[in-house]
Amino acid sequence: MKRPKDRLIAGLDLHSNNVMIGVINQDGKRVAHRKVDCDLGEVIEFLKPLKAQLQSMAVESTFNWYWLVDGLRAQGYPIDLANPAKIEQYSGLKHADDKDDAFHLADLQRLNILPQAHVYDPELRPVRDLLRRRTNLVHQHTALLLSFQSLYARTTGQRLDLGDAKKMEPKQAPKLYEHPANQLIAQVQTEHIGALAKSIQRIEKAVLSCAREIPLYEKLLTIPGIGRILGMTITMEVGDISRFKTAGDFASYCRMVDAKRLSNGKCKADNNQKCGNQYLAWAFVEAAHFARRYDESCRRWYDRKAAKAGKIIATKALACKLAKAAWHVMAEQCNYDAQRIFPELANKPMKTS
């Protein structure tokens, strides 16, 4: 049996084309290091003689960590994913390179102060990434529609309804203009709009086919503004809801909380506004837009907030409310309850026209 001081910890500084591996012992002494290509076989070949002594490993969460973490875990290596947004930068060092970064990760793991990131279920991760690609396509689709509408307004001085733009065939679009260049632009854009719409529908069909296998999905549909696709997006982005202890923690992860540093009532600086999940931020803002249009309680609360603070802040505040409601629905396995989310409206009489 190995003594505790013989146990080793490894840090892996991952890049797009190589991995720097640094290994230390329990006293923090550097034992070994090597830079290898982004090849799982090479990484395992270096670690294999040390496997029996390796107590834990840490790799920084970069854009390409899937293959490394999944591959090493499949081989029985104990590896954690580090959250780079919470790792403090070096202070006072004159020189630092990839080797130092790898050993720094190992030291953080050795001291048990490594800020860990969530490792999503590898079986569900492809579905989540597919939904993310759908979101990107939706943004492109919307941008093309707005560009098509803008061209028509600049050229004719009239407004083209977005609904009509969506339905327009590529053969019909050139008839809106006299100049050949505008005719070509209109035809090309309608072709792309149609192609993007078909791609979005294909992705939605594929994602919804596995909806029944995803936990928490049905409960989310009881929240105003959340339909099938938004429900799936939220479910897939959240993963394990138990990693968020409170509704406030979840709302912060969804970027629904102001990123400010206050002192004596004054704003001293802005914190990292991009810390959190951009896809959940988009999903709950979308849900807020739908909820204020189709749900009476959400509309009443939104109107009161908009009258005081403006429409943009009111939309973000309503999205924050819905995010907290989603946490309760998922964490408590219950249906949406408007009175819990809007207690201030419980005793307010509804206006009748």
mmCIF file of C-alpha atoms in Angstrom:
data_model
loop_
_atom_site.group_PDB
_atom_site.id
_atom_site.type_symbol
_atom_site.label_atom_id
_atom_site.label_comp_id
_atom_site.label_asym_id
_atom_site.label_seq_id
_atom_site.Cartn_x
_atom_site.Cartn_y
_atom_site.Cartn_z
ATOM 1 C CA MET A 1 0.000 0.000 0.000
ATOM 2 C CA LYS A 2 1.249 3.428 -0.935
ATOM 3 C CA ARG A 3 1.782 5.936 1.845
ATOM 4 C CA PRO A 4 -0.245 9.194 1.581
ATOM 5 C CA LYS A 5 2.883 11.201 0.775
ATOM 6 C CA ASP A 6 3.473 8.946 -2.219
ATOM 7 C CA ARG A 7 0.158 9.922 -3.741
ATOM 8 C CA LEU A 8 0.436 12.145 -6.807
ATOM 9 C CA ILE A 9 -1.702 14.947 -8.274
ATOM 10 C CA ALA A 10 -1.634 15.992 -11.910
ATOM 11 C CA GLY A 11 -2.563 19.257 -13.573
ATOM 12 C CA LEU A 12 -3.291 19.425 -17.296
ATOM 13 C CA ASP A 13 -3.033 22.725 -19.160
ATOM 14 C CA LEU A 14 -5.061 22.057 -22.314
ATOM 15 C CA HIS A 15 -4.650 23.989 -25.562
ATOM 16 C CA SER A 16 -5.985 23.572 -29.080
ATOM 17 C CA ASN A 17 -3.011 21.515 -30.249
ATOM 18 C CA ASN A 18 -1.208 20.258 -27.130
ATOM 19 C CA VAL A 19 -1.537 19.327 -23.466
ATOM 20 C CA MET A 20 1.020 20.263 -20.843
ATOM 21 C CA ILE A 21 0.927 17.775 -17.955
ATOM 22 C CA GLY A 22 2.487 18.557 -14.582
ATOM 23 C CA VAL A 23 2.656 16.049 -11.726
ATOM 24 C CA ILE A 24 3.385 16.848 -8.066
ATOM 25 C CA ASN A 25 3.424 14.900 -4.799
ATOM 26 C CA GLN A 26 1.585 15.634 -1.559
ATOM 27 C CA ASP A 27 4.304 18.065 -0.477
ATOM 28 C CA GLY A 28 3.942 20.101 -3.660
ATOM 29 C CA LYS A 29 7.250 18.907 -5.089
ATOM 30 C CA ARG A 30 7.309 18.729 -8.869
ATOM 31 C CA VAL A 31 7.747 15.104 -9.917
ATOM 32 C CA ALA A 32 7.317 15.054 -13.696
ATOM 33 C CA HIS A 33 6.032 17.047 -16.622
ATOM 34 C CA ARG A 34 5.619 16.640 -20.367
ATOM 35 C CA LYS A 35 3.984 18.393 -23.301
ATOM 36 C CA VAL A 36 2.090 16.018 -25.588
ATOM 37 C CA ASP A 37 -0.187 16.400 -28.587
ATOM 38 C CA CYS A 38 -3.967 16.494 -28.225
ATOM 39 C CA ASP A 39 -4.104 12.745 -28.527
ATOM 40 C CA LEU A 40 -5.677 10.585 -25.815
ATOM 41 C CA GLY A 41 -3.246 7.755 -26.498
ATOM 42 C CA GLU A 42 -0.223 9.971 -25.856
ATOM 43 C CA VAL A 43 -1.731 11.361 -22.653
ATOM 44 C CA ILE A 44 -2.491 7.880 -21.320
ATOM 45 C CA GLU A 45 0.961 6.630 -22.311
ATOM 46 C CA PHE A 46 2.573 9.322 -20.147
ATOM 47 C CA LEU A 47 0.191 8.788 -17.203
ATOM 48 C CA LYS A 48 0.128 4.975 -17.263
ATOM 49 C CA PRO A 49 3.267 4.415 -15.106
ATOM 50 C CA LEU A 50 1.827 6.867 -12.538
ATOM 51 C CA LYS A 51 -1.773 5.626 -12.541
ATOM 52 C CA ALA A 52 -1.504 3.588 -9.328
ATOM 53 C CA GLN A 53 -0.225 6.666 -7.457
ATOM 54 C CA LEU A 54 -2.487 9.296 -9.024
ATOM 55 C CA GLN A 55 -4.917 10.506 -6.392
ATOM 56 C CA SER A 56 -6.592 13.185 -8.499
ATOM 57 C CA MET A 57 -6.200 15.262 -11.638
ATOM 58 C CA ALA A 58 -7.379 18.669 -12.809
ATOM 59 C CA VAL A 59 -7.873 20.110 -16.281
ATOM 60 C CA GLU A 60 -8.943 23.647 -17.104
ATOM 61 C CA SER A 61 -12.337 24.010 -18.791
ATOM 62 C CA THR A 62 -11.402 25.130 -22.289
ATOM 63 C CA PHE A 63 -13.462 24.880 -25.459
ATOM 64 C CA ASN A 64 -12.132 21.399 -26.290
ATOM 65 C CA TRP A 65 -12.127 19.487 -22.993
ATOM 66 C CA TYR A 66 -14.744 16.843 -23.906
ATOM 67 C CA TRP A 67 -12.385 14.278 -25.420
ATOM 68 C CA LEU A 68 -9.828 14.566 -22.637
ATOM 69 C CA VAL A 69 -12.102 14.384 -19.590
ATOM 70 C CA ASP A 70 -14.423 11.736 -21.032
ATOM 71 C CA GLY A 71 -11.505 9.664 -22.302
ATOM 72 C CA LEU A 72 -9.566 9.712 -19.030
ATOM 73 C CA ARG A 73 -12.650 8.979 -16.941
ATOM 74 C CA ALA A 74 -13.433 6.025 -19.185
ATOM 75 C CA GLN A 75 -9.934 4.705 -18.387
ATOM 76 C CA GLY A 76 -10.538 5.063 -14.652
ATOM 77 C CA TYR A 77 -8.535 8.233 -14.000
ATOM 78 C CA PRO A 78 -9.947 10.552 -11.277
ATOM 79 C CA ILE A 79 -10.133 13.901 -13.081
ATOM 80 C CA ASP A 80 -11.937 17.135 -12.206
ATOM 81 C CA LEU A 81 -12.790 20.076 -14.437
ATOM 82 C CA ALA A 82 -11.581 23.483 -13.264
ATOM 83 C CA ASN A 83 -13.586 26.675 -13.693
ATOM 84 C CA PRO A 84 -11.169 29.236 -15.233
ATOM 85 C CA ALA A 85 -13.436 32.165 -14.356
ATOM 86 C CA LYS A 86 -12.865 31.510 -10.640
ATOM 87 C CA ILE A 87 -9.151 30.770 -10.744
ATOM 88 C CA GLU A 88 -7.136 33.768 -9.578
ATOM 89 C CA GLN A 89 -4.300 34.849 -11.817
ATOM 90 C CA TYR A 90 -0.673 34.734 -10.756
ATOM 91 C CA SER A 91 0.436 37.722 -8.669
ATOM 92 C CA GLY A 92 4.015 38.947 -8.494
ATOM 93 C CA LEU A 93 5.530 36.405 -10.854
ATOM 94 C CA LYS A 94 7.980 37.678 -13.442
ATOM 95 C CA HIS A 95 7.660 34.674 -15.731
ATOM 96 C CA ALA A 96 4.981 32.010 -16.163
ATOM 97 C CA ASP A 97 4.434 29.517 -18.951
ATOM 98 C CA ASP A 98 2.333 26.447 -19.742
ATOM 99 C CA LYS A 99 4.384 24.272 -17.389
ATOM 100 C CA ASP A 100 3.747 26.671 -14.508
ATOM 101 C CA ASP A 101 0.046 26.734 -15.358
ATOM 102 C CA ALA A 102 -0.149 22.941 -15.238
ATOM 103 C CA PHE A 103 1.623 22.764 -11.887
ATOM 104 C CA HIS A 104 -0.581 25.584 -10.569
ATOM 105 C CA LEU A 105 -3.682 23.515 -11.361
ATOM 106 C CA ALA A 106 -2.131 20.554 -9.589
ATOM 107 C CA ASP A 107 -1.355 22.719 -6.536
ATOM 108 C CA LEU A 108 -4.909 23.995 -6.358
ATOM 109 C CA GLN A 109 -6.134 20.402 -6.499
ATOM 110 C CA ARG A 110 -3.624 19.328 -3.831
ATOM 111 C CA LEU A 111 -4.781 22.093 -1.476
ATOM 112 C CA ASN A 112 -8.422 21.241 -2.175
ATOM 113 C CA ILE A 113 -9.186 24.792 -3.328
ATOM 114 C CA LEU A 114 -9.698 24.080 -7.011
ATOM 115 C CA PRO A 115 -12.884 25.874 -8.233
ATOM 116 C CA GLN A 116 -14.622 23.077 -10.075
ATOM 117 C CA ALA A 117 -16.844 23.315 -13.126
ATOM 118 C CA HIS A 118 -19.800 21.032 -13.773
ATOM 119 C CA VAL A 119 -19.107 18.010 -15.969
ATOM 120 C CA TYR A 120 -22.263 17.471 -17.978
ATOM 121 C CA ASP A 121 -23.594 13.969 -18.616
ATOM 122 C CA PRO A 122 -21.725 12.817 -21.759
ATOM 123 C CA GLU A 123 -24.813 10.930 -22.958
ATOM 124 C CA LEU A 124 -26.997 14.044 -22.931
ATOM 125 C CA ARG A 125 -24.298 16.536 -23.927
ATOM 126 C CA PRO A 126 -24.732 16.035 -27.707
ATOM 127 C CA VAL A 127 -28.447 16.867 -27.409
ATOM 128 C CA ARG A 128 -27.610 20.018 -25.469
ATOM 129 C CA ASP A 129 -25.058 21.028 -28.094
ATOM 130 C CA LEU A 130 -27.620 20.366 -30.825
ATOM 131 C CA LEU A 131 -30.004 22.792 -29.115
ATOM 132 C CA ARG A 132 -27.197 25.336 -28.923
ATOM 133 C CA ARG A 133 -26.683 25.041 -32.673
ATOM 134 C CA ARG A 134 -30.412 25.586 -33.121
ATOM 135 C CA THR A 135 -30.134 28.824 -31.129
ATOM 136 C CA ASN A 136 -27.318 29.998 -33.402
ATOM 137 C CA LEU A 137 -29.415 29.195 -36.483
ATOM 138 C CA VAL A 138 -32.390 31.070 -35.015
ATOM 139 C CA HIS A 139 -30.197 34.147 -34.544
ATOM 140 C CA GLN A 140 -29.011 33.915 -38.160
ATOM 141 C CA HIS A 141 -32.595 33.415 -39.362
ATOM 142 C CA THR A 142 -33.775 36.486 -37.455
ATOM 143 C CA ALA A 143 -30.853 38.594 -38.702
ATOM 144 C CA LEU A 144 -31.647 37.711 -42.325
ATOM 145 C CA LEU A 145 -35.329 38.508 -41.869
ATOM 146 C CA LEU A 146 -34.504 41.911 -40.386
ATOM 147 C CA SER A 147 -32.027 42.595 -43.201
ATOM 148 C CA PHE A 148 -34.664 41.642 -45.780
ATOM 149 C CA GLN A 149 -37.188 43.925 -44.088
ATOM 150 C CA SER A 150 -34.650 46.757 -43.869
ATOM 151 C CA LEU A 151 -33.819 46.560 -47.582
ATOM 152 C CA TYR A 152 -37.493 46.855 -48.473
ATOM 153 C CA ALA A 153 -37.954 49.873 -46.174
ATOM 154 C CA ARG A 154 -34.885 51.675 -47.582
ATOM 155 C CA THR A 155 -35.892 51.032 -51.172
ATOM 156 C CA THR A 156 -39.654 51.627 -51.090
ATOM 157 C CA GLY A 157 -40.288 53.618 -47.930
ATOM 158 C CA GLN A 158 -42.877 51.030 -46.909
ATOM 159 C CA ARG A 159 -42.890 48.464 -44.115
ATOM 160 C CA LEU A 160 -42.804 44.750 -44.886
ATOM 161 C CA ASP A 161 -44.407 42.514 -42.285
ATOM 162 C CA LEU A 162 -42.045 39.846 -40.941
ATOM 163 C CA GLY A 163 -44.765 37.248 -41.321
ATOM 164 C CA ASP A 164 -44.969 37.993 -45.034
ATOM 165 C CA ALA A 165 -41.179 37.889 -45.308
ATOM 166 C CA LYS A 166 -41.101 34.411 -43.758
ATOM 167 C CA LYS A 167 -43.656 33.074 -46.232
ATOM 168 C CA MET A 168 -42.144 34.682 -49.324
ATOM 169 C CA GLU A 169 -40.808 32.339 -52.013
ATOM 170 C CA PRO A 170 -37.434 33.010 -53.684
ATOM 171 C CA LYS A 171 -39.217 33.475 -57.031
ATOM 172 C CA GLN A 172 -41.500 36.161 -55.618
ATOM 173 C CA ALA A 173 -38.828 38.231 -53.846
ATOM 174 C CA PRO A 174 -37.214 39.801 -56.986
ATOM 175 C CA LYS A 175 -40.595 41.219 -58.019
ATOM 176 C CA LEU A 176 -40.404 43.661 -55.085
ATOM 177 C CA TYR A 177 -37.588 45.648 -56.736
ATOM 178 C CA GLU A 178 -36.653 47.140 -60.093
ATOM 179 C CA HIS A 179 -32.863 47.158 -59.808
ATOM 180 C CA PRO A 180 -31.172 43.814 -60.674
ATOM 181 C CA ALA A 181 -28.833 44.057 -57.676
ATOM 182 C CA ASN A 182 -31.731 44.404 -55.231
ATOM 183 C CA GLN A 183 -33.546 41.572 -56.977
ATOM 184 C CA LEU A 184 -30.531 39.291 -56.516
ATOM 185 C CA ILE A 185 -30.126 40.259 -52.848
ATOM 186 C CA ALA A 186 -33.800 39.546 -52.178
ATOM 187 C CA GLN A 187 -33.700 36.174 -53.920
ATOM 188 C CA VAL A 188 -30.524 35.035 -52.176
ATOM 189 C CA GLN A 189 -31.793 36.108 -48.777
ATOM 190 C CA THR A 190 -35.141 34.339 -49.163
ATOM 191 C CA GLU A 191 -33.291 31.170 -50.207
ATOM 192 C CA HIS A 192 -31.149 31.339 -47.087
ATOM 193 C CA ILE A 193 -34.141 32.147 -44.865
ATOM 194 C CA GLY A 194 -35.985 29.102 -46.173
ATOM 195 C CA ALA A 195 -32.955 26.844 -45.795
ATOM 196 C CA LEU A 196 -32.376 27.991 -42.208
ATOM 197 C CA ALA A 197 -36.049 27.441 -41.354
ATOM 198 C CA LYS A 198 -35.844 23.857 -42.630
ATOM 199 C CA SER A 199 -32.651 23.193 -40.672
ATOM 200 C CA ILE A 200 -34.233 24.568 -37.486
ATOM 201 C CA GLN A 201 -37.259 22.314 -37.972
ATOM 202 C CA ARG A 202 -35.033 19.255 -38.470
ATOM 203 C CA ILE A 203 -33.185 19.976 -35.233
ATOM 204 C CA GLU A 204 -36.431 20.555 -33.316
ATOM 205 C CA LYS A 205 -37.844 17.262 -34.569
ATOM 206 C CA ALA A 206 -34.719 15.384 -33.499
ATOM 207 C CA VAL A 207 -34.606 17.014 -30.059
ATOM 208 C CA LEU A 208 -38.290 16.564 -29.289
ATOM 209 C CA SER A 209 -38.067 12.876 -30.143
ATOM 210 C CA CYS A 210 -36.079 12.336 -26.933
ATOM 211 C CA ALA A 211 -38.066 14.766 -24.764
ATOM 212 C CA ARG A 212 -39.720 12.013 -22.745
ATOM 213 C CA GLU A 213 -36.346 10.714 -21.607
ATOM 214 C CA ILE A 214 -35.323 14.078 -20.124
ATOM 215 C CA PRO A 215 -36.232 14.679 -16.431
ATOM 216 C CA LEU A 216 -37.977 17.907 -15.338
ATOM 217 C CA TYR A 217 -39.095 18.707 -18.881
ATOM 218 C CA GLU A 218 -42.861 18.385 -18.335
ATOM 219 C CA LYS A 219 -42.839 20.444 -15.121
ATOM 220 C CA LEU A 220 -41.199 23.374 -16.902
ATOM 221 C CA LEU A 221 -44.090 23.541 -19.364
ATOM 222 C CA THR A 222 -46.361 24.774 -16.546
ATOM 223 C CA ILE A 223 -44.388 28.058 -16.404
ATOM 224 C CA PRO A 224 -45.830 30.906 -18.530
ATOM 225 C CA GLY A 225 -43.830 31.624 -21.680
ATOM 226 C CA ILE A 226 -42.010 28.281 -21.691
ATOM 227 C CA GLY A 227 -42.974 25.945 -24.505
ATOM 228 C CA ARG A 228 -41.471 22.722 -25.758
ATOM 229 C CA ILE A 229 -38.244 24.080 -27.209
ATOM 230 C CA LEU A 230 -37.503 26.541 -24.404
ATOM 231 C CA GLY A 231 -38.350 23.830 -21.882
ATOM 232 C CA MET A 232 -35.902 21.472 -23.518
ATOM 233 C CA THR A 233 -33.241 24.195 -23.759
ATOM 234 C CA ILE A 234 -33.528 25.025 -20.058
ATOM 235 C CA THR A 235 -33.521 21.365 -19.033
ATOM 236 C CA MET A 236 -30.495 20.506 -21.131
ATOM 237 C CA GLU A 237 -28.495 23.565 -20.040
ATOM 238 C CA VAL A 238 -29.235 23.046 -16.337
ATOM 239 C CA GLY A 239 -28.369 19.369 -16.081
ATOM 240 C CA ASP A 240 -28.381 18.564 -12.357
ATOM 241 C CA ILE A 241 -30.462 21.232 -10.604
ATOM 242 C CA SER A 242 -29.061 20.232 -7.199
ATOM 243 C CA ARG A 243 -25.815 22.069 -8.021
ATOM 244 C CA PHE A 244 -27.720 25.323 -7.395
ATOM 245 C CA LYS A 245 -28.505 25.660 -3.685
ATOM 246 C CA THR A 246 -30.988 28.532 -3.995
ATOM 247 C CA ALA A 247 -33.195 30.199 -6.576
ATOM 248 C CA GLY A 248 -30.909 33.229 -6.364
ATOM 249 C CA ASP A 249 -27.853 31.142 -7.249
ATOM 250 C CA PHE A 250 -29.682 29.776 -10.282
ATOM 251 C CA ALA A 251 -30.837 33.246 -11.366
ATOM 252 C CA SER A 252 -27.234 34.457 -11.122
ATOM 253 C CA TYR A 253 -26.071 31.544 -13.301
ATOM 254 C CA CYS A 254 -28.739 32.579 -15.822
ATOM 255 C CA ARG A 255 -27.230 36.108 -15.925
ATOM 256 C CA MET A 256 -30.328 37.624 -14.361
ATOM 257 C CA VAL A 257 -28.464 39.424 -11.569
ATOM 258 C CA ASP A 258 -26.652 42.765 -11.854
ATOM 259 C CA ALA A 259 -22.846 42.372 -12.016
ATOM 260 C CA LYS A 260 -21.864 45.376 -9.896
ATOM 261 C CA ARG A 261 -19.550 46.067 -6.972
ATOM 262 C CA LEU A 262 -21.046 48.544 -4.506
ATOM 263 C CA SER A 263 -19.407 50.426 -1.645
ATOM 264 C CA ASN A 264 -21.212 52.888 0.603
ATOM 265 C CA GLY A 265 -24.141 52.838 -1.791
ATOM 266 C CA LYS A 266 -21.993 53.750 -4.799
ATOM 267 C CA CYS A 267 -21.073 51.605 -7.779
ATOM 268 C CA LYS A 268 -17.288 51.155 -7.765
ATOM 269 C CA ALA A 269 -16.906 48.730 -10.646
ATOM 270 C CA ASP A 270 -18.628 46.191 -12.868
ATOM 271 C CA ASN A 271 -17.952 42.531 -12.245
ATOM 272 C CA ASN A 272 -17.834 39.906 -14.999
ATOM 273 C CA GLN A 273 -21.175 40.340 -16.738
ATOM 274 C CA LYS A 274 -20.551 37.294 -18.949
ATOM 275 C CA CYS A 275 -20.157 34.945 -15.992
ATOM 276 C CA GLY A 276 -22.962 32.404 -16.289
ATOM 277 C CA ASN A 277 -24.830 30.639 -19.060
ATOM 278 C CA GLN A 278 -25.640 32.721 -22.142
ATOM 279 C CA TYR A 279 -28.133 30.160 -23.469
ATOM 280 C CA LEU A 280 -30.188 30.202 -20.269
ATOM 281 C CA ALA A 281 -30.077 34.004 -20.323
ATOM 282 C CA TRP A 282 -31.509 33.974 -23.840
ATOM 283 C CA ALA A 283 -34.117 31.323 -22.975
ATOM 284 C CA PHE A 284 -35.583 33.183 -20.007
ATOM 285 C CA VAL A 285 -35.663 36.534 -21.823
ATOM 286 C CA GLU A 286 -37.550 34.789 -24.643
ATOM 287 C CA ALA A 287 -39.893 33.265 -22.067
ATOM 288 C CA ALA A 288 -40.477 36.716 -20.562
ATOM 289 C CA HIS A 289 -41.507 38.121 -23.946
ATOM 290 C CA PHE A 290 -44.060 35.341 -24.429
ATOM 291 C CA ALA A 291 -45.275 35.435 -20.812
ATOM 292 C CA ARG A 292 -46.053 39.160 -20.770
ATOM 293 C CA ARG A 293 -48.150 38.716 -23.891
ATOM 294 C CA TYR A 294 -50.125 35.623 -22.987
ATOM 295 C CA ASP A 295 -50.239 35.363 -19.172
ATOM 296 C CA GLU A 296 -52.393 37.771 -17.162
ATOM 297 C CA SER A 297 -50.304 37.766 -13.965
ATOM 298 C CA CYS A 298 -47.047 38.259 -15.864
ATOM 299 C CA ARG A 299 -48.573 41.061 -17.937
ATOM 300 C CA ARG A 300 -49.860 42.907 -14.856
ATOM 301 C CA TRP A 301 -46.516 42.610 -13.058
ATOM 302 C CA TYR A 302 -44.610 43.623 -16.189
ATOM 303 C CA ASP A 303 -46.790 46.687 -16.786
ATOM 304 C CA ARG A 304 -46.252 47.908 -13.217
ATOM 305 C CA LYS A 305 -42.485 47.425 -13.478
ATOM 306 C CA ALA A 306 -42.273 48.996 -16.946
ATOM 307 C CA ALA A 307 -44.131 52.095 -15.723
ATOM 308 C CA LYS A 308 -41.455 52.624 -13.055
ATOM 309 C CA ALA A 309 -38.248 51.435 -14.698
ATOM 310 C CA GLY A 310 -38.854 51.074 -18.443
ATOM 311 C CA LYS A 311 -39.557 48.147 -20.746
ATOM 312 C CA ILE A 312 -36.012 46.741 -20.980
ATOM 313 C CA ILE A 313 -35.508 46.528 -17.226
ATOM 314 C CA ALA A 314 -39.039 45.170 -16.795
ATOM 315 C CA THR A 315 -38.367 42.398 -19.315
ATOM 316 C CA LYS A 316 -35.118 41.408 -17.569
ATOM 317 C CA ALA A 317 -36.828 41.530 -14.168
ATOM 318 C CA LEU A 318 -39.657 39.307 -15.399
ATOM 319 C CA ALA A 319 -37.088 36.907 -16.858
ATOM 320 C CA CYS A 320 -35.433 36.786 -13.422
ATOM 321 C CA LYS A 321 -38.793 35.936 -11.846
ATOM 322 C CA LEU A 322 -39.318 33.117 -14.325
ATOM 323 C CA ALA A 323 -35.798 31.791 -13.718
ATOM 324 C CA LYS A 324 -36.465 31.595 -9.987
ATOM 325 C CA ALA A 325 -39.793 29.917 -10.689
ATOM 326 C CA ALA A 326 -37.988 27.372 -12.865
ATOM 327 C CA TRP A 327 -35.601 26.571 -10.011
ATOM 328 C CA HIS A 328 -38.516 25.864 -7.652
ATOM 329 C CA VAL A 329 -40.275 23.754 -10.281
ATOM 330 C CA MET A 330 -37.183 21.649 -10.927
ATOM 331 C CA ALA A 331 -35.789 21.480 -7.381
ATOM 332 C CA GLU A 332 -39.127 20.752 -5.704
ATOM 333 C CA GLN A 333 -40.685 18.744 -8.526
ATOM 334 C CA CYS A 334 -43.836 20.879 -8.413
ATOM 335 C CA ASN A 335 -46.005 22.818 -10.848
ATOM 336 C CA TYR A 336 -45.780 26.566 -11.368
ATOM 337 C CA ASP A 337 -47.689 28.666 -8.817
ATOM 338 C CA ALA A 338 -48.277 32.301 -9.789
ATOM 339 C CA GLN A 339 -49.078 33.341 -6.211
ATOM 340 C CA ARG A 340 -45.630 32.265 -5.017
ATOM 341 C CA ILE A 341 -43.890 34.202 -7.790
ATOM 342 C CA PHE A 342 -46.110 37.307 -7.681
ATOM 343 C CA PRO A 343 -47.329 37.572 -4.050
ATOM 344 C CA GLU A 344 -47.732 41.344 -4.451
ATOM 345 C CA LEU A 345 -50.487 40.747 -7.011
ATOM 346 C CA ALA A 346 -52.430 38.224 -4.920
ATOM 347 C CA ASN A 347 -54.741 40.808 -3.330
ATOM 348 C CA LYS A 348 -54.796 43.245 -6.227
ATOM 349 C CA PRO A 349 -58.064 43.267 -8.196
ATOM 350 C CA MET A 350 -57.680 42.635 -11.903
ATOM 351 C CA LYS A 351 -58.641 45.492 -14.189
ATOM 352 C CA THR A 352 -61.515 44.875 -16.540
ATOM 353 C CA SER A 353 -62.018 46.705 -19.785
#
